Short mmCIF file of C-alpha atoms and ligand atoms in Angstrom, two decimals:
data_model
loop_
_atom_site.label_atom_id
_atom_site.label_comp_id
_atom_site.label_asym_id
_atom_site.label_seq_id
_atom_site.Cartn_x
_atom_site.Cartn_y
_atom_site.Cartn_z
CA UNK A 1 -45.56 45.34 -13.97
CA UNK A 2 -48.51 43.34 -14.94
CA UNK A 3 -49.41 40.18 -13.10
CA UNK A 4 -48.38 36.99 -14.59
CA UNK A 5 -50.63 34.07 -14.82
CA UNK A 6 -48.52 31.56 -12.34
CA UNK A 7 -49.11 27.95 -11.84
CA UNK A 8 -49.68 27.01 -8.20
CA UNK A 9 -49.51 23.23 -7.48
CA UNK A 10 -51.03 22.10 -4.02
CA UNK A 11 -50.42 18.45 -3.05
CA UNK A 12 -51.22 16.60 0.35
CA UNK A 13 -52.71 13.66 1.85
CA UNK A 14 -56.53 13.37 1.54
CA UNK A 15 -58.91 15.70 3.62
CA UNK A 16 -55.51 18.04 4.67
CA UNK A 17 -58.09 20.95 2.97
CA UNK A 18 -56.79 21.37 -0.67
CA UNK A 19 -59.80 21.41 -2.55
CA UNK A 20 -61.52 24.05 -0.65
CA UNK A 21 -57.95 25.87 -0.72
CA UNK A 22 -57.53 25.63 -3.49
CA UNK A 23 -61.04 26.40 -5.60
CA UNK A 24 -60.64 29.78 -2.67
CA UNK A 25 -57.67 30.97 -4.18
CA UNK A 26 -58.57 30.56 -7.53
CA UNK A 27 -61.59 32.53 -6.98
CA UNK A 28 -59.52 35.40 -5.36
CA UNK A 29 -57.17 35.17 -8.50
CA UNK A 30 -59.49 34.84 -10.48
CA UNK A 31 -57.75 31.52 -11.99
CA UNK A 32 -58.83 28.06 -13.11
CA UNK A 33 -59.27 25.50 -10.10
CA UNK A 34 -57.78 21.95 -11.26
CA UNK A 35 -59.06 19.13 -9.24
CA UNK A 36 -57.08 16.39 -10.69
CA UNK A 37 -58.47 13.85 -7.57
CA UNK A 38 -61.64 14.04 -9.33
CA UNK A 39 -60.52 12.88 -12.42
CA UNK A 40 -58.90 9.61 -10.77
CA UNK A 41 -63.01 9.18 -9.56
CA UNK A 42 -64.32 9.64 -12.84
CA UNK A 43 -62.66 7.36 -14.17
CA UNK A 44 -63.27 4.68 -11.43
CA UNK A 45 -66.78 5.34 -11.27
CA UNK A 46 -66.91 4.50 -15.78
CA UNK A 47 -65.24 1.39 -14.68
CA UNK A 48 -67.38 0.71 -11.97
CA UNK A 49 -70.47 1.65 -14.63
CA UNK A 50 -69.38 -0.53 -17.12
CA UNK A 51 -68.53 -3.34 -14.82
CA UNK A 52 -64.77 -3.18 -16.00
CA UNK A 53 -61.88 -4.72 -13.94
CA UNK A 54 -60.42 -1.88 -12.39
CA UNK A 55 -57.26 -4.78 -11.73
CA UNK A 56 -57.02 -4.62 -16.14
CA UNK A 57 -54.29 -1.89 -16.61
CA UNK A 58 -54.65 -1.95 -20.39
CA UNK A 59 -58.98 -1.63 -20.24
CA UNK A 60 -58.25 0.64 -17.53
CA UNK A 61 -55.86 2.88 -19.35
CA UNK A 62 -58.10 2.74 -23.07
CA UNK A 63 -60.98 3.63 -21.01
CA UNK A 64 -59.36 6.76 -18.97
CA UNK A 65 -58.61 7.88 -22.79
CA UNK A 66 -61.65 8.07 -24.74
CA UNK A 67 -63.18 9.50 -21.32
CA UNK A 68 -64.64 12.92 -21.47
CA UNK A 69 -63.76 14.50 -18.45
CA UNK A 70 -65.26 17.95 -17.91
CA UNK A 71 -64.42 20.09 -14.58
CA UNK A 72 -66.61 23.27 -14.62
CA UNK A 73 -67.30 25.93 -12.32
CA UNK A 74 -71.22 26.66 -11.82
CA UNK A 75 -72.78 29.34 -9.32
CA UNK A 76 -69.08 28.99 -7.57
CA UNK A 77 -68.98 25.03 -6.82
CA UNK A 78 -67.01 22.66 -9.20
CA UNK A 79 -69.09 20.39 -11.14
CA UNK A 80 -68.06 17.11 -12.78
CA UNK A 81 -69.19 15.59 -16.12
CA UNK A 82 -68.40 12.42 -17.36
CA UNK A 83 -69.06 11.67 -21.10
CA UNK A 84 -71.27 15.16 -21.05
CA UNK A 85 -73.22 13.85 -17.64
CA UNK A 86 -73.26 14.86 -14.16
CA UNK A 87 -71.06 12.90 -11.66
CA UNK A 88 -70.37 15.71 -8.72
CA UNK A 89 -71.89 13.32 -6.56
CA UNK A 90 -71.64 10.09 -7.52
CA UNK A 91 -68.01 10.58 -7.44
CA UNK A 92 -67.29 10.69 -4.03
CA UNK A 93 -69.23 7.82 -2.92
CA UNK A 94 -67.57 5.36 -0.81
CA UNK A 95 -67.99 2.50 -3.85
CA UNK A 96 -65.75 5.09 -5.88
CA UNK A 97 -62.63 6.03 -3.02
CA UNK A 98 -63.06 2.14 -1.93
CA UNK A 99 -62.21 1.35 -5.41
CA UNK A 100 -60.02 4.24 -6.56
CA UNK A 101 -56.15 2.65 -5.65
CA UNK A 102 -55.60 0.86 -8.50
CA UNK A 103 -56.34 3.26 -10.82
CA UNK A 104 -54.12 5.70 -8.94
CA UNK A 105 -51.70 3.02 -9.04
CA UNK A 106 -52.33 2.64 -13.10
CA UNK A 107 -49.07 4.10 -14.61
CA UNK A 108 -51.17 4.11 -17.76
CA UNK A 109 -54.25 5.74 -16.80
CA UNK A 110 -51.71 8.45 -15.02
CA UNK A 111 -49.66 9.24 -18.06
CA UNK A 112 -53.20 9.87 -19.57
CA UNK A 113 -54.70 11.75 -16.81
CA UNK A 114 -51.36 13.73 -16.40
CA UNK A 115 -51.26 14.55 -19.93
CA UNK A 116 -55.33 16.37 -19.97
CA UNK A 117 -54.24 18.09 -16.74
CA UNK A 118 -50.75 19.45 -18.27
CA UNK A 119 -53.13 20.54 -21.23
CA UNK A 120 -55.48 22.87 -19.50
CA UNK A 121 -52.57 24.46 -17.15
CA UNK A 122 -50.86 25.48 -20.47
CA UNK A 123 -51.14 29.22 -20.09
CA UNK A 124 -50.80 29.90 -16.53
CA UNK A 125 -53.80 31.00 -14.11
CA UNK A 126 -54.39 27.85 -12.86
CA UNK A 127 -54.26 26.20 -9.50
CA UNK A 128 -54.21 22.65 -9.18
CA UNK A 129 -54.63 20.28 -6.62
CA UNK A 130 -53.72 16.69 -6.33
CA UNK A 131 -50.81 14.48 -4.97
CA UNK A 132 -48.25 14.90 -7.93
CA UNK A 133 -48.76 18.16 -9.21
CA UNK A 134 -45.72 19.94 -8.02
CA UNK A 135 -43.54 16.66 -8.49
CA UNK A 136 -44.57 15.36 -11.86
CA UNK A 137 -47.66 17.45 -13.56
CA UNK A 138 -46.29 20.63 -13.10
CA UNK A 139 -42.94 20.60 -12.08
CA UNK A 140 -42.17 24.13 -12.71
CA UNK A 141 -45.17 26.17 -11.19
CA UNK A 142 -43.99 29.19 -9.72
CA UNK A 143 -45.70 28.71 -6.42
CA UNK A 144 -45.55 24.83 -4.90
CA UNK A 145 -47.41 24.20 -1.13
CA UNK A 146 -47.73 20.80 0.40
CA UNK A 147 -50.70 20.62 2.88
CA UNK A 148 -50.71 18.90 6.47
CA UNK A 149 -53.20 18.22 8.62
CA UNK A 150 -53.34 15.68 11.83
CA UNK A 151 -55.37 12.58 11.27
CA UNK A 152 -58.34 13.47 12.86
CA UNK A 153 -58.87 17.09 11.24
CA UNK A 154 -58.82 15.27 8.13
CA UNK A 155 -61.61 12.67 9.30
CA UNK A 156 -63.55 15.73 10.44
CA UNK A 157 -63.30 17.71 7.40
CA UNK A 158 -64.27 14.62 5.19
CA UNK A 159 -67.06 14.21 7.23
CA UNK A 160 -68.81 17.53 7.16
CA UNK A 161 -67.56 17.49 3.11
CA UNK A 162 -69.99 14.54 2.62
CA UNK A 163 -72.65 16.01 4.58
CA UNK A 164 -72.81 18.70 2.36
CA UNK A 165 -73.27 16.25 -0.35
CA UNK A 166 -75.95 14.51 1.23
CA UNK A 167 -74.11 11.35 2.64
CA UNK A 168 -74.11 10.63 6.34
CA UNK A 169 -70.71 8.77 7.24
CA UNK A 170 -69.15 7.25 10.13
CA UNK A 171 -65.90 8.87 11.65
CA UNK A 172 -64.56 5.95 12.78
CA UNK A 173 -65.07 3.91 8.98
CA UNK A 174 -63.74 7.54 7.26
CA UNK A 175 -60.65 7.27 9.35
CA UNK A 176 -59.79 3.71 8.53
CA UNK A 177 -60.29 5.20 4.61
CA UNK A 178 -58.16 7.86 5.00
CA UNK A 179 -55.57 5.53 6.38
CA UNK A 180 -56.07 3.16 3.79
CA UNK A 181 -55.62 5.54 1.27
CA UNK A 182 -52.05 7.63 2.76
CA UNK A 183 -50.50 3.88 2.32
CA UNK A 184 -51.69 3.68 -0.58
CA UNK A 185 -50.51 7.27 -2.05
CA UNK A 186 -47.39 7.16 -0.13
CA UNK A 187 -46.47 3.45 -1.61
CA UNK A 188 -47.47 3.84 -5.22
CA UNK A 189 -44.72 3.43 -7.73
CA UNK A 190 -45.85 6.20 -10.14
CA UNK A 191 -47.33 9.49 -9.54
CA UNK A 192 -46.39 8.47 -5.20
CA UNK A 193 -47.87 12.13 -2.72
CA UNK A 194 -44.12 13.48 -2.32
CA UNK A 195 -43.38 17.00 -1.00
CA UNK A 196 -41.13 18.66 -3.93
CA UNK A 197 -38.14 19.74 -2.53
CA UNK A 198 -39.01 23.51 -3.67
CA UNK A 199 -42.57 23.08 -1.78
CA UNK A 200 -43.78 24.96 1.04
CA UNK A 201 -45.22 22.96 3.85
CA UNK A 202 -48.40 23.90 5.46
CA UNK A 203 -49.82 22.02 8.25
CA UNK A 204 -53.38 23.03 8.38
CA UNK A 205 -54.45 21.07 11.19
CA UNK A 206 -55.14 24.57 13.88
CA UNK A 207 -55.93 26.60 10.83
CA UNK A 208 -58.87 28.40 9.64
CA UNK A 209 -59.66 28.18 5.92
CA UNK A 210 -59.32 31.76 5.60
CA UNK A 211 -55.56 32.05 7.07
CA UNK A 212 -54.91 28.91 4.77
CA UNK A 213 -56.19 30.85 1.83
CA UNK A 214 -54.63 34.05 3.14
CA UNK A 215 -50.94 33.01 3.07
CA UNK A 216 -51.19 31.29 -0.31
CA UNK A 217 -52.91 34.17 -2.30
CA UNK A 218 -49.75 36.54 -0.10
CA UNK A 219 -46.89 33.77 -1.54
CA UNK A 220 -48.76 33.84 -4.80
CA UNK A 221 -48.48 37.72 -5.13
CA UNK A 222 -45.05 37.43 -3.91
CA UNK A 223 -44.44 35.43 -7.09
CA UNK A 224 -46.03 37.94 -9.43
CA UNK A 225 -49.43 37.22 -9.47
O1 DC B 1 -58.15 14.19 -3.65
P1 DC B 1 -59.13 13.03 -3.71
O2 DC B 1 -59.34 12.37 -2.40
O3 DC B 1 -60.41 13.39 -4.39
O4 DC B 1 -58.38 11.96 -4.65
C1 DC B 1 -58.96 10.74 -4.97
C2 DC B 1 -57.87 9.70 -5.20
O5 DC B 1 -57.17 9.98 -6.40
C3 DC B 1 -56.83 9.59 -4.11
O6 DC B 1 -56.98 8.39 -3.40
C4 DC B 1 -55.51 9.57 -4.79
C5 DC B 1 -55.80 9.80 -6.24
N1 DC B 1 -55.10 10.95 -6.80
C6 DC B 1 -53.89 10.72 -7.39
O7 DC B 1 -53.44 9.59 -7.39
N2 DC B 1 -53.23 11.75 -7.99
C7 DC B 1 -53.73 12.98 -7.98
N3 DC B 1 -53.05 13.96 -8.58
C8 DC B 1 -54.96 13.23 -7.35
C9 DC B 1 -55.62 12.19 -6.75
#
């Protein structure tokens, strides 16, 4: 039988490892590599760029609309454009994740967001990671994990993450983030980081990338891929 194009949906808590997962097993798949986090930041850092009040749900929401939002693959890392310009970095500065919960929170900006993401996972092939993609993006991919890690694997990771950027940060200051930010996902009334019931959980917190990578791309080909 020829493989089918599944959707696999990765959620977890920030840092538990999905992005690099994730953009792995799209490569070994050969699928599109969603990284709907990045979106959230995009649209922070236009607020931030325009000066906006991220608190304005109704700016907020008009703005995350006429938005161009481009996620492309270049020499094998994931680039992001805003409005046809380069943001990979600028994205991921601490202005943008101090600033980011409110537009998380943004049932608005989320419907908007959700809506572009449902779009380009249309026909299969795609693996996206976020905090509501097996709960409310896609709610029927084939193949649903939920990624763990402890606290201070998370730290870690972010850390070496944003050296590879270029930006030196403090453990201590990325663990008070990270903590800031699980409330935050955990507590919001729309789009909340929930395992789906049909998820698989995978703490990743003693495990290489590779074995992470190994055991979704096995599930994945269990599922037809
Ligand atoms: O995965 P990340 O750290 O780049 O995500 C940035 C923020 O975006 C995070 O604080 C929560 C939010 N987010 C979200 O609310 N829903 C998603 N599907 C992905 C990210």
């Amino acid at each position: 039988m020829a493989p089918k194009k599944i959707i696999i949906a990765i959620d977890g808590p920030a840092g538990a490892g999905k992005s690099t997962t994730a953009k792995r097993v799209a490569d070994i798949l050969d699928y599109l590599f969603l990284d709907t986090g990045a979106m959230y930041r995009a649209v922070t850092l236009a607020a931030y760029r325009r000066n906006l009040s991220i608190e304005d749900a109704e700016a907020m929401a008009l703005l995350a609309g006429e938005s161009v939002i481009d996620l492309r693959m270049q020499d094998g890392e994931q680039r992001v454009f805003l409005n046809h310009l380069d943001v990979t970095k600028e994205i991921r500065t601490p202005e943008v994740t101090q600033r980011i919960a409110p537009v998380a929170a943004n049932a608005q900006v989320r419907k908007v967001l959700v809506r572009k993401q449902q779009q380009m996972g249309k026909d299969g092939g795609i693996v996206a990671e976020g905090r509501d993609i097996g709960t409310v993006v896609f709610p029927h991919a084939e193949l649903k994990i939920f990624m763990l890690a402890s606290l201070e694997a998370r730290a870690d990771r972010r850390v070496k993450d944003l050296m590879q950027v270029g930006i030196q940060a403090d453990i201590e200051q990325v663990m008070e983030d990270i903590r800031r930010r699980d409330e935050s996902d955990a507590g919001r009334k729309h789009g909340a980081l929930l395992q789906a019931p049909d998820a698989i959980l995978i703490d990743t917190s003693l495990l290489t990338l590779e074995e992470q990578v190994q055991r979704i791309v096995a599930l994945a080909y269990e599922r037809g891929a």
